[in-house]
Short mmCIF file of C-alpha atoms in Angstrom, two decimals:
data_model
loop_
_atom_site.label_atom_id
_atom_site.label_comp_id
_atom_site.label_asym_id
_atom_site.label_seq_id
_atom_site.Cartn_x
_atom_site.Cartn_y
_atom_site.Cartn_z
CA ALA A 41 112.86 116.73 128.41
CA GLN A 42 116.64 114.36 127.13
CA LYS A 43 118.49 113.33 130.60
CA ILE A 44 121.27 112.52 128.43
CA THR A 45 123.28 113.98 125.22
CA GLN A 46 125.66 113.64 122.76
CA THR A 47 125.40 116.50 120.83
CA GLN A 48 128.48 114.90 118.20
CA PRO A 49 126.70 111.94 116.43
CA GLY A 50 129.76 110.83 114.18
CA MET A 51 133.34 111.95 115.19
CA PHE A 52 136.99 111.45 112.77
CA VAL A 53 140.36 111.74 114.99
CA GLN A 54 144.06 110.45 113.74
CA GLU A 55 145.85 107.71 115.29
CA LYS A 56 147.82 108.50 118.41
CA GLU A 57 146.21 111.75 119.24
CA ALA A 58 143.57 113.06 121.28
CA VAL A 59 139.90 113.39 120.92
CA THR A 60 137.76 114.51 123.66
CA LEU A 61 132.93 113.41 123.38
CA ASP A 62 131.37 115.44 124.65
CA CYS A 63 128.43 114.44 127.50
CA THR A 64 125.56 116.91 128.76
CA TYR A 65 123.73 115.46 131.46
CA ASP A 66 119.82 116.73 133.20
CA THR A 67 119.14 115.95 137.15
CA SER A 68 117.91 117.26 140.00
CA ASP A 69 119.29 113.78 142.15
CA PRO A 70 122.47 114.95 143.70
CA SER A 71 123.72 112.01 144.02
CA TYR A 72 124.68 110.31 140.11
CA GLY A 73 126.49 108.41 139.15
CA LEU A 74 128.74 108.88 134.96
CA PHE A 75 128.79 105.79 132.41
CA TRP A 76 130.67 105.61 129.62
CA TYR A 77 130.68 102.43 127.36
CA LYS A 78 132.51 101.69 124.20
CA GLN A 79 130.45 99.32 121.84
CA PRO A 80 132.47 98.11 118.56
CA SER A 81 130.91 96.98 114.86
CA SER A 82 130.64 92.87 116.88
CA GLY A 83 128.35 94.81 118.78
CA GLU A 84 129.32 93.58 123.07
CA MET A 85 129.06 96.76 125.23
CA ILE A 86 132.22 97.74 127.54
CA PHE A 87 132.18 99.79 130.31
CA LEU A 88 134.87 102.43 130.39
CA ILE A 89 134.89 105.32 133.24
CA TYR A 90 132.82 105.73 135.49
CA GLN A 91 132.21 108.87 137.77
CA GLY A 92 130.53 109.96 140.68
CA SER A 93 128.53 113.39 142.06
CA TYR A 94 130.58 113.81 144.40
CA ASP A 95 134.01 112.53 142.83
CA GLN A 96 136.66 115.36 143.81
CA GLN A 97 138.53 114.18 141.11
CA ASN A 98 137.98 113.53 137.19
CA ALA A 99 137.96 109.35 136.20
CA THR A 100 141.51 108.17 134.51
CA GLU A 101 141.88 104.63 133.59
CA GLY A 102 144.45 103.83 131.76
CA ARG A 103 144.49 106.09 128.18
CA TYR A 104 140.30 106.51 129.00
CA SER A 105 139.23 110.33 131.35
CA LEU A 106 136.35 111.92 132.11
CA ASN A 107 136.29 115.29 131.98
CA PHE A 108 133.56 116.33 134.25
CA GLN A 109 132.31 119.96 135.65
CA LYS A 110 129.44 119.44 137.17
CA ALA A 111 128.26 122.93 137.25
CA ARG A 112 127.82 122.81 133.26
CA LYS A 113 125.53 119.27 134.11
CA SER A 114 128.38 117.70 131.47
CA ALA A 115 131.04 114.52 131.62
CA ASN A 116 133.37 113.98 128.63
CA LEU A 117 135.35 111.74 127.59
CA VAL A 118 138.76 112.21 126.56
CA ILE A 119 140.60 109.43 124.67
CA SER A 120 143.79 110.09 124.26
CA ALA A 121 146.69 108.61 121.99
CA SER A 122 144.19 107.70 120.21
CA GLN A 123 144.76 103.64 118.42
CA LEU A 124 142.43 102.05 115.31
CA GLY A 125 140.77 99.72 117.97
CA ASP A 126 139.43 102.82 119.67
CA SER A 127 136.69 102.93 116.38
CA ALA A 128 133.56 101.76 118.09
CA MET A 129 129.96 104.23 119.40
CA TYR A 130 130.73 105.75 122.27
CA PHE A 131 127.64 106.03 124.79
CA CYS A 132 127.69 107.95 127.66
CA ALA A 133 124.68 107.25 130.83
CA MET A 134 123.44 108.46 133.87
CA ARG A 135 122.32 106.53 136.94
CA GLU A 136 120.27 108.64 139.36
CA GLY A 137 119.74 108.11 142.66
CA ILE A 138 123.37 106.42 143.84
CA HIS A 139 123.19 105.10 147.58
CA HIS A 140 119.22 105.49 147.61
CA ASN A 141 118.51 101.28 146.34
CA GLN A 142 116.40 102.57 143.12
CA GLY A 143 117.75 99.50 141.41
CA GLY A 144 120.56 101.29 139.67
CA LYS A 145 118.63 102.33 135.95
CA LEU A 146 120.85 103.33 133.37
CA ILE A 147 119.87 106.48 131.16
CA PHE A 148 121.87 106.36 127.86
CA GLY A 149 122.06 108.75 125.21
CA GLN A 150 121.58 108.26 121.94
CA GLY A 151 125.61 108.05 120.97
CA THR A 152 129.04 109.05 119.19
CA GLU A 153 130.11 106.89 116.15
CA LEU A 154 134.42 107.34 116.46
CA SER A 155 136.01 106.44 113.35
CA VAL A 156 140.18 106.78 113.55
CA LYS A 157 141.76 107.27 110.69
CA PRO A 158 145.36 106.09 110.23
CA ASN B 196 133.45 82.82 134.58
CA ALA B 197 131.10 82.78 131.95
CA GLY B 198 129.80 86.80 132.91
CA VAL B 199 126.64 87.71 131.70
CA THR B 200 125.06 84.84 129.06
CA GLN B 201 122.59 84.86 126.43
CA THR B 202 120.15 83.25 124.53
CA PRO B 203 119.30 82.61 121.89
CA LYS B 204 122.37 84.82 120.02
CA PHE B 205 119.92 85.54 117.37
CA GLN B 206 115.63 84.53 116.45
CA VAL B 207 113.05 85.73 113.99
CA LEU B 208 109.60 85.74 115.11
CA LYS B 209 106.65 86.07 113.40
CA THR B 210 104.22 88.58 114.70
CA GLY B 211 102.21 86.83 117.39
CA GLN B 212 104.13 84.64 118.21
CA SER B 213 105.85 84.37 121.82
CA MET B 214 109.15 83.40 123.49
CA THR B 215 111.43 84.12 125.65
CA LEU B 216 114.51 85.63 126.24
CA GLN B 217 117.29 84.26 128.91
CA CYS B 218 120.33 85.65 130.94
CA ALA B 219 122.65 84.31 133.07
CA GLN B 220 125.02 85.92 136.00
CA ASP B 221 127.42 83.93 137.98
CA MET B 222 129.00 86.53 139.15
CA ASN B 223 126.89 86.44 142.28
CA HIS B 224 125.16 89.80 141.91
CA ASN B 225 122.16 90.56 142.73
CA SER B 226 120.94 93.58 140.86
CA MET B 227 119.70 92.63 137.46
CA TYR B 228 118.45 94.91 133.65
CA TRP B 229 116.55 93.99 130.39
CA TYR B 230 117.57 96.51 128.00
CA ARG B 231 117.03 97.08 123.60
CA GLN B 232 118.65 98.47 121.55
CA ASP B 233 117.36 100.49 118.37
CA PRO B 234 119.40 101.21 114.92
CA GLY B 235 121.03 104.24 115.82
CA MET B 236 119.54 104.24 119.52
CA GLY B 237 121.15 104.47 123.26
CA LEU B 238 120.13 101.40 124.93
CA ARG B 239 116.67 102.31 126.92
CA LEU B 240 115.82 99.89 129.81
CA ILE B 241 112.42 97.50 129.94
CA TYR B 242 112.71 96.30 133.53
CA TYR B 243 114.67 95.52 136.15
CA SER B 244 115.20 94.10 139.34
CA ALA B 245 117.15 95.21 142.24
CA SER B 246 117.47 92.25 143.82
CA GLU B 247 116.48 88.38 144.14
CA GLY B 248 112.48 88.25 143.76
CA THR B 249 111.95 92.24 143.20
CA THR B 250 110.81 93.61 139.28
CA ASP B 251 110.71 96.94 138.67
CA LYS B 252 109.49 98.23 135.34
CA GLY B 253 111.49 100.67 133.25
CA GLU B 254 110.62 103.07 129.98
CA VAL B 255 109.85 100.76 127.60
CA PRO B 256 108.31 97.85 128.72
CA ASN B 257 104.88 97.66 127.43
CA GLY B 258 104.74 94.08 125.58
CA TYR B 259 106.48 92.71 127.87
CA ASN B 260 106.82 90.55 131.06
CA VAL B 261 109.52 89.37 133.89
CA SER B 262 111.11 87.04 136.07
CA ARG B 263 113.63 86.43 138.28
CA LEU B 264 113.71 82.65 138.73
CA ASN B 265 116.62 82.90 141.59
CA LYS B 266 119.54 85.07 141.57
CA ARG B 267 121.78 83.92 138.93
CA GLU B 268 118.45 83.78 135.65
CA PHE B 269 116.33 86.77 134.55
CA SER B 270 114.51 85.49 131.65
CA LEU B 271 112.09 88.28 129.51
CA ARG B 272 109.30 87.18 127.89
CA LEU B 273 107.34 88.52 124.70
CA GLU B 274 103.72 87.30 125.32
CA SER B 275 102.75 88.16 121.20
CA ALA B 276 105.64 89.48 119.09
CA ALA B 277 105.03 93.03 117.49
CA PRO B 278 106.77 94.12 114.47
CA SER B 279 107.77 96.95 116.77
CA GLN B 280 109.94 94.71 118.96
CA THR B 281 112.55 94.25 116.44
CA SER B 282 115.42 95.02 118.47
CA VAL B 283 118.67 94.24 120.08
CA TYR B 284 118.05 93.35 123.82
CA PHE B 285 120.52 93.12 125.95
CA CYS B 286 121.25 91.65 129.36
CA ALA B 287 122.82 93.38 132.40
CA SER B 288 124.02 92.54 136.12
CA SER B 289 125.87 94.72 138.47
CA PRO B 290 126.40 94.03 142.04
CA THR B 291 124.46 96.52 143.44
CA ASP B 292 122.98 99.80 142.71
CA GLU B 293 127.04 102.05 142.96
CA ASN B 294 128.38 100.05 140.58
CA GLU B 295 128.77 99.62 136.76
CA GLN B 296 126.99 96.46 134.69
CA PHE B 297 128.05 94.15 133.26
CA PHE B 298 125.74 93.36 129.47
CA GLY B 299 125.68 90.15 127.91
CA PRO B 300 126.60 90.04 124.11
CA GLY B 301 123.39 90.55 122.94
CA THR B 302 120.34 89.22 121.60
CA ARG B 303 119.02 90.33 117.90
CA LEU B 304 115.36 89.12 117.31
CA THR B 305 113.60 89.86 114.37
CA VAL B 306 109.54 89.71 114.12
CA LEU B 307 108.14 89.78 110.71
#
């Protein structure tokens, strides 16, 4: 079974508008972490935002926020005021066994390609 | 502070050849990882090293070996390359298993 599912292979958004990228996950571990990474066309992986399973509030980092709905096992990334430079591939990832010294292995979704239109 | 560095950036091999991908980090991180990324897919973990002196298999370890030479360096070896190993390889590191991972720029490997 897929542990991380990103159902939107591609998304378009108008510049300056907000966009939500979907991510659902599957785990029975009560202790886990959720990450979003950006991969521009140049290929590097850029960390955006992190949400721990015990965090009470949704994570925010500048224009990025994570809409964490634990009961629904979803961790959607919201980008506000989209910019042309936001055009990239976005990956959701999960790490299980936080605090259990399991080495921090990340499981990635297949990604969503975001295109920002001027 | 270079972060995570990888060499080489590009490599073309013939089937059956061997090679080692090098990775080094200067952030004093304990954990290091090797991933591969195939077209249209997310990254998949090959091997990881939770701390110096330890290594463990990830999701797709077959055909690879690793060495955690010291705290800074984590190498990935292909003993007998196969076309199915054509991919982009990323090395990453993190301070502990509670932190985000920092990625290197990747190595694009083609096996003919």
